[in-house]
Amino acid sequence: MKLTLSETAAALSGAKKLVITAHVNPDGDAIGSSLGLMHLLRGLGKDVTVLLDDDIPAGFHVLPGYDVIRRPSSEEGEKIACDLFVVLDTMTDRIGGTAASVHAPRLLNIDHHHTNPGSEKEDLYLDATRAATCEIIYDLAKEMGAPFSKEAAMCLYTGLATDTGFFRFSNAASHTYRAAADLLDAGAQPNVISEALEVKPLQTVKDLGEALSQMEMFADGKASGIFLTQAQTARMESTESFIGHIRVIDGVDVAVVLKCKEPELCRVSMRSKHVDVSRIATEFSGGGHIRAAGCTLKMPFEQAKATIMEAIEKAIREGWTA
Ligand code: 5GP
Ligand code: MN
């Protein structure tokens, strides 16, 4: 069922014990919104646990609460009971083992992806006009009358910054900037966050060089792609930054990075200037935003590569702009 902002705030205010989670392969918005909401709710005297079924990239250590994030337990007897299970920044199917490790009478999904279809049995608050789930948590804090501590402000600012490419992308609206300004007033330190997030291990920069050297242009120069084999994917620790380097090429509309994770499983990330890449991702049961989307292809590397190149060429040719 779709909830309004005030119904969502009431659901959060009414719960005493909550578990918060977000999507696997967590980014700044997933981690920032989880920890930001945790701080806000703890400030209101609630018992809050954050579970994320993945490794948390080290750069996020500057976020207050980084150390309290737990991975869900796979032991059946160790399910965490709570009044409200909150799933942030994704539809509820991308949270890994967390789903099976929480026992709650009610699930509340809060998201900003327009591709989130929701479901009959779960409560969904979706605002696709917001650049980040952190921006929605900001709205909810105001609705609940919850004060922004410095800790909450640091975390929520992070999601605003990372989901807008540090306030450069078209999703950054005046409301986003106003929210950021309020969070700065509450103690967020943008320079501390951006400096921590830009640090990369030497090996990651070398891996970037390798990836760029094998970049392929296609769709008459309107698309750029990096296609990493299973061996490369296994060897490379962090590949998130790669796509940013190939989306800026003059004339490129769609950039894609494909990583082969298993013999028949490849992960795809896409970015665009005009084409609605969420539509391409949705064709393969993925999702995301118009200019940033992803999906999983359950097929071998070469087939996955050909499949996504063909889908991108078609989207460009047919002008799938939003
Ligand atoms: P990224 O390329 O950074 O992994 O993801 C870009 C955007 O698309 C993010 O907002 C992310 O949450 C979304 N996204 C990526 N992969 C998937 C997927 O497999 N399913 C869905 N529903 N969304 C995805
Ligand atoms: Mn997000």
Coordinates of N, CA, C and O in Angstrom, one line a residue, residues 93-191:
D93 N 13.5 -6.6 -2.7 CA 14.1 -7.9 -3.2 C 15.6 -7.8 -3.3 O 16.3 -8.7 -3.7
R94 N 16.2 -6.6 -2.9 CA 17.7 -6.4 -3.1 C 18.4 -6.2 -1.8 O 19.3 -5.5 -1.7
I95 N 17.9 -7.0 -0.8 CA 18.5 -6.8 0.6 C 19.2 -8.1 1.1 O 19.6 -8.2 2.2
G96 N 19.5 -9.0 0.2 CA 20.2 -10.2 0.5 C 19.6 -11.0 1.6 O 18.4 -11.1 1.7
G97 N 20.5 -11.5 2.5 CA 20.0 -12.3 3.6 C 19.3 -11.6 4.7 O 18.8 -12.3 5.7
T98 N 19.2 -10.3 4.7 CA 18.5 -9.6 5.7 C 17.1 -9.9 5.8 O 16.5 -10.0 6.9
A99 N 16.4 -10.2 4.7 CA 15.0 -10.5 4.6 C 14.7 -11.7 5.5 O 13.7 -11.6 6.3
A100 N 15.5 -12.7 5.5 CA 15.2 -13.9 6.3 C 15.7 -13.8 7.7 O 15.4 -14.7 8.5
S101 N 16.3 -12.8 8.1 CA 16.9 -12.7 9.4 C 16.1 -11.7 10.4 O 16.5 -11.5 11.5
V102 N 15.0 -11.2 9.9 CA 14.2 -10.2 10.6 C 12.8 -10.7 10.7 O 12.2 -11.2 9.8
H103 N 12.3 -10.7 12.0 CA 10.9 -11.0 12.2 C 10.1 -9.8 12.6 O 10.4 -9.2 13.7
A104 N 9.2 -9.4 11.8 CA 8.5 -8.1 12.1 C 7.0 -8.2 11.6 O 6.8 -8.8 10.5
P105 N 6.1 -7.7 12.3 CA 4.7 -7.7 11.8 C 4.5 -6.7 10.7 O 3.5 -6.8 10.0
R106 N 5.4 -5.8 10.5 CA 5.1 -4.8 9.5 C 6.4 -4.4 8.8 O 7.5 -4.2 9.4
L107 N 6.4 -4.3 7.5 CA 7.5 -3.8 6.7 C 7.2 -2.5 6.1 O 6.1 -2.3 5.5
L108 N 8.1 -1.5 6.2 CA 7.9 -0.2 5.6 C 9.1 0.0 4.6 O 10.3 0.0 5.0
N109 N 8.7 0.2 3.4 CA 9.7 0.5 2.3 C 9.8 2.0 2.0 O 8.7 2.5 1.7
I110 N 10.9 2.6 2.1 CA 11.1 4.0 1.7 C 12.1 4.1 0.6 O 13.2 3.7 0.8
D111 N 11.7 4.8 -0.5 CA 12.6 4.7 -1.7 C 12.3 5.9 -2.6 O 11.3 6.6 -2.5
H112 N 13.3 6.2 -3.5 CA 13.1 7.3 -4.4 C 13.3 6.8 -5.9 O 13.5 7.6 -6.8
H113 N 13.3 5.5 -6.1 CA 13.5 4.9 -7.4 C 12.1 4.8 -8.1 O 11.3 4.0 -7.6
H114 N 11.9 5.4 -9.2 CA 10.6 5.3 -9.8 C 10.2 3.9 -10.3 O 9.1 3.6 -10.6
T115 N 11.3 3.1 -10.5 CA 11.0 1.7 -10.9 C 10.6 0.8 -9.8 O 10.3 -0.4 -10.1
N116 N 10.5 1.3 -8.6 CA 10.0 0.4 -7.5 C 8.5 0.2 -7.6 O 7.7 1.1 -7.5
P117 N 8.1 -1.1 -7.9 CA 6.7 -1.3 -8.2 C 5.9 -1.4 -6.9 O 4.6 -1.4 -7.0
G118 N 6.5 -1.6 -5.7 CA 5.8 -1.8 -4.5 C 5.0 -3.1 -4.5 O 5.2 -3.9 -5.5
S119 N 4.3 -3.4 -3.5 CA 3.5 -4.7 -3.5 C 2.3 -4.5 -2.6 O 2.3 -3.6 -1.7
E120 N 1.3 -5.3 -2.8 CA 0.1 -5.2 -2.0 C 0.3 -5.3 -0.5 O -0.3 -4.6 0.3
K121 N 1.2 -6.3 -0.1 CA 1.3 -6.6 1.3 C 2.3 -5.7 2.1 O 2.4 -5.8 3.3
E122 N 3.0 -4.8 1.4 CA 4.0 -4.0 2.1 C 3.7 -2.5 1.9 O 3.1 -2.1 0.9
D123 N 4.0 -1.7 3.0 CA 3.8 -0.3 2.9 C 5.0 0.3 2.2 O 6.1 0.1 2.5
L124 N 4.6 1.2 1.3 CA 5.7 1.9 0.5 C 5.5 3.4 0.5 O 4.4 3.9 0.3
Y125 N 6.6 4.1 0.9 CA 6.6 5.6 0.7 C 7.6 5.8 -0.4 O 8.8 5.6 -0.2
L126 N 7.1 6.3 -1.6 CA 8.0 6.5 -2.7 C 7.9 7.9 -3.2 O 6.8 8.4 -3.4
D127 N 9.0 8.6 -3.2 CA 9.0 10.0 -3.8 C 10.1 10.1 -4.8 O 11.3 10.3 -4.4
A128 N 9.8 9.9 -6.0 CA 10.8 9.8 -7.1 C 11.3 11.2 -7.5 O 12.2 11.4 -8.3
T129 N 10.7 12.3 -6.9 CA 11.2 13.6 -7.1 C 12.4 14.0 -6.3 O 13.1 15.0 -6.5
R130 N 12.6 13.1 -5.3 CA 13.8 13.4 -4.4 C 15.0 12.7 -5.0 O 15.0 11.6 -5.5
A131 N 16.2 13.4 -4.9 CA 17.4 13.0 -5.5 C 18.0 11.8 -4.8 O 18.7 11.0 -5.3
A132 N 17.6 11.7 -3.5 CA 18.2 10.6 -2.7 C 17.2 10.1 -1.6 O 16.3 10.9 -1.2
T133 N 17.4 8.9 -1.2 CA 16.6 8.5 -0.1 C 16.9 9.3 1.2 O 16.0 9.6 2.0
C134 N 18.1 9.8 1.3 CA 18.5 10.7 2.4 C 17.6 11.9 2.4 O 17.4 12.5 3.5
E135 N 17.2 12.4 1.2 CA 16.4 13.6 1.1 C 15.0 13.3 1.7 O 14.4 14.2 2.3
I136 N 14.6 12.1 1.5 CA 13.2 11.7 2.0 C 13.3 11.5 3.5 O 12.4 11.9 4.3
I137 N 14.4 11.0 4.0 CA 14.6 10.9 5.5 C 14.6 12.3 6.1 O 14.1 12.5 7.2
Y138 N 15.2 13.2 5.4 CA 15.2 14.6 5.8 C 13.7 15.1 6.0 O 13.3 15.7 7.0
D139 N 12.9 14.8 4.9 CA 11.5 15.2 4.9 C 10.8 14.6 6.1 O 10.0 15.2 6.8
L140 N 11.1 13.3 6.3 CA 10.4 12.6 7.4 C 10.8 13.1 8.8 O 10.0 13.2 9.7
A141 N 12.1 13.5 8.9 CA 12.6 14.1 10.2 C 11.8 15.4 10.5 O 11.3 15.6 11.6
K142 N 11.6 16.2 9.5 CA 10.8 17.4 9.7 C 9.4 17.1 10.0 O 8.8 17.7 10.9
E143 N 8.8 16.1 9.3 CA 7.4 15.7 9.6 C 7.3 15.2 11.0 O 6.3 15.5 11.7
M144 N 8.3 14.5 11.5 CA 8.2 13.9 12.9 C 8.6 14.9 13.9 O 8.5 14.6 15.1
G145 N 9.2 16.0 13.5 CA 9.7 17.0 14.5 C 11.0 16.4 15.2 O 11.3 16.8 16.3
A146 N 11.7 15.6 14.5 CA 12.9 15.0 15.1 C 14.1 15.9 14.8 O 14.3 16.3 13.6
P147 N 14.8 16.3 15.8 CA 16.0 17.3 15.6 C 17.1 16.6 14.9 O 17.4 15.4 15.1
F148 N 17.9 17.3 14.1 CA 19.1 16.8 13.4 C 20.3 16.9 14.3 O 20.7 18.0 14.5
S149 N 20.8 15.8 14.8 CA 22.0 15.8 15.5 C 23.2 15.9 14.5 O 22.9 15.7 13.3
K150 N 24.4 16.2 14.9 CA 25.5 16.3 14.0 C 25.7 14.9 13.3 O 26.0 14.8 12.2
E151 N 25.5 13.8 14.1 CA 25.7 12.5 13.6 C 24.7 12.2 12.4 O 25.1 11.7 11.4
A152 N 23.4 12.5 12.7 CA 22.4 12.3 11.6 C 22.7 13.2 10.4 O 22.6 12.8 9.3
A153 N 23.1 14.4 10.7 CA 23.4 15.4 9.6 C 24.6 14.9 8.7 O 24.5 14.9 7.5
M154 N 25.6 14.3 9.3 CA 26.8 13.8 8.5 C 26.3 12.7 7.6 O 26.6 12.6 6.4
C155 N 25.5 11.8 8.1 CA 25.0 10.6 7.4 C 24.1 11.0 6.2 O 24.2 10.6 5.1
L156 N 23.1 11.9 6.5 CA 22.1 12.3 5.5 C 22.7 13.1 4.4 O 22.4 13.0 3.3
Y157 N 23.7 14.0 4.8 CA 24.4 14.8 3.8 C 25.1 13.9 2.8 O 25.1 14.2 1.6
T158 N 25.7 12.8 3.3 CA 26.4 11.9 2.5 C 25.6 11.4 1.3 O 26.0 11.3 0.2
G159 N 24.4 10.9 1.6 CA 23.5 10.4 0.6 C 23.1 11.5 -0.4 O 23.0 11.2 -1.7
L160 N 22.9 12.7 0.1 CA 22.5 13.8 -0.9 C 23.7 14.0 -1.8 O 23.5 14.2 -3.0
A161 N 24.9 14.0 -1.3 CA 26.1 14.3 -2.1 C 26.4 13.2 -3.1 O 26.5 13.4 -4.3
T162 N 26.3 11.9 -2.6 CA 26.8 10.9 -3.5 C 25.7 10.6 -4.6 O 26.1 10.3 -5.8
D163 N 24.4 10.7 -4.3 CA 23.4 10.4 -5.3 C 23.3 11.5 -6.3 O 22.7 11.3 -7.4
T164 N 23.8 12.7 -6.0 CA 23.8 13.8 -7.0 C 25.1 14.0 -7.7 O 25.3 15.1 -8.3
G165 N 26.1 13.1 -7.5 CA 27.4 13.4 -8.0 C 28.0 14.6 -7.4 O 28.5 15.5 -8.1
F166 N 27.8 14.8 -6.1 CA 28.2 16.0 -5.4 C 27.6 17.2 -6.0 O 28.3 18.2 -6.4
F167 N 26.3 17.2 -6.1 CA 25.4 18.3 -6.5 C 25.7 18.7 -8.0 O 25.5 19.9 -8.3
R168 N 26.0 17.8 -8.8 CA 26.3 18.1 -10.2 C 25.2 17.6 -11.1 O 25.0 18.1 -12.2
F169 N 24.5 16.5 -10.8 CA 23.5 15.9 -11.7 C 22.2 16.6 -11.7 O 21.9 17.4 -10.8
S170 N 21.4 16.3 -12.7 CA 20.1 17.0 -12.9 C 19.1 16.7 -11.8 O 18.1 17.4 -11.6
N171 N 19.3 15.6 -11.0 CA 18.4 15.3 -9.9 C 18.5 16.2 -8.7 O 17.6 16.3 -7.9
A172 N 19.6 17.0 -8.7 CA 19.8 18.0 -7.5 C 18.8 19.1 -7.7 O 19.0 19.9 -8.7
A173 N 17.8 19.2 -6.9 CA 16.8 20.3 -7.0 C 17.0 21.3 -5.9 O 17.8 21.1 -5.0
S174 N 16.2 22.4 -6.0 CA 16.4 23.4 -5.0 C 16.2 22.8 -3.6 O 16.8 23.2 -2.6
H175 N 15.2 21.9 -3.5 CA 14.9 21.3 -2.2 C 16.1 20.5 -1.7 O 16.4 20.5 -0.5
T176 N 16.9 19.9 -2.6 CA 18.1 19.1 -2.2 C 19.1 20.1 -1.6 O 19.7 19.8 -0.6
Y177 N 19.3 21.2 -2.3 CA 20.3 22.2 -1.8 C 19.8 22.8 -0.4 O 20.6 23.0 0.5
R178 N 18.5 23.0 -0.3 CA 18.0 23.5 1.0 C 18.2 22.5 2.1 O 18.6 22.8 3.2
A179 N 17.9 21.2 1.8 CA 18.2 20.2 2.8 C 19.6 20.1 3.2 O 20.0 20.0 4.3
A180 N 20.5 20.2 2.2 CA 22.0 20.2 2.4 C 22.4 21.3 3.3 O 23.1 21.2 4.3
A181 N 21.8 22.5 3.1 CA 22.1 23.7 3.9 C 21.7 23.5 5.3 O 22.4 23.8 6.3
D182 N 20.5 22.9 5.5 CA 20.0 22.7 6.9 C 20.9 21.7 7.6 O 21.2 21.8 8.8
L183 N 21.4 20.7 6.8 CA 22.3 19.6 7.4 C 23.6 20.2 7.8 O 24.3 19.9 8.8
L184 N 24.1 21.2 6.9 CA 25.4 21.9 7.3 C 25.2 22.7 8.6 O 26.0 22.7 9.5
D185 N 24.0 23.3 8.7 CA 23.7 24.1 9.9 C 23.7 23.2 11.1 O 24.1 23.6 12.3
A186 N 23.3 21.9 10.9 CA 23.3 20.9 12.0 C 24.6 20.3 12.3 O 24.7 19.4 13.2
G187 N 25.6 20.6 11.5 CA 27.0 20.1 11.8 C 27.6 19.2 10.8 O 28.7 18.7 11.0
A188 N 26.9 19.0 9.6 CA 27.6 18.1 8.6 C 28.8 18.8 8.1 O 28.8 20.0 7.9
Q189 N 29.8 18.0 7.8 CA 31.1 18.6 7.3 C 31.4 18.0 5.9 O 32.0 17.0 5.8
P190 N 31.0 18.7 4.9 CA 31.1 18.2 3.5 C 32.5 17.9 3.1 O 32.8 16.9 2.4
N191 N 33.5 18.7 3.6 CA 34.9 18.4 3.1 C 35.4 17.1 3.8 O 36.1 16.3 3.1

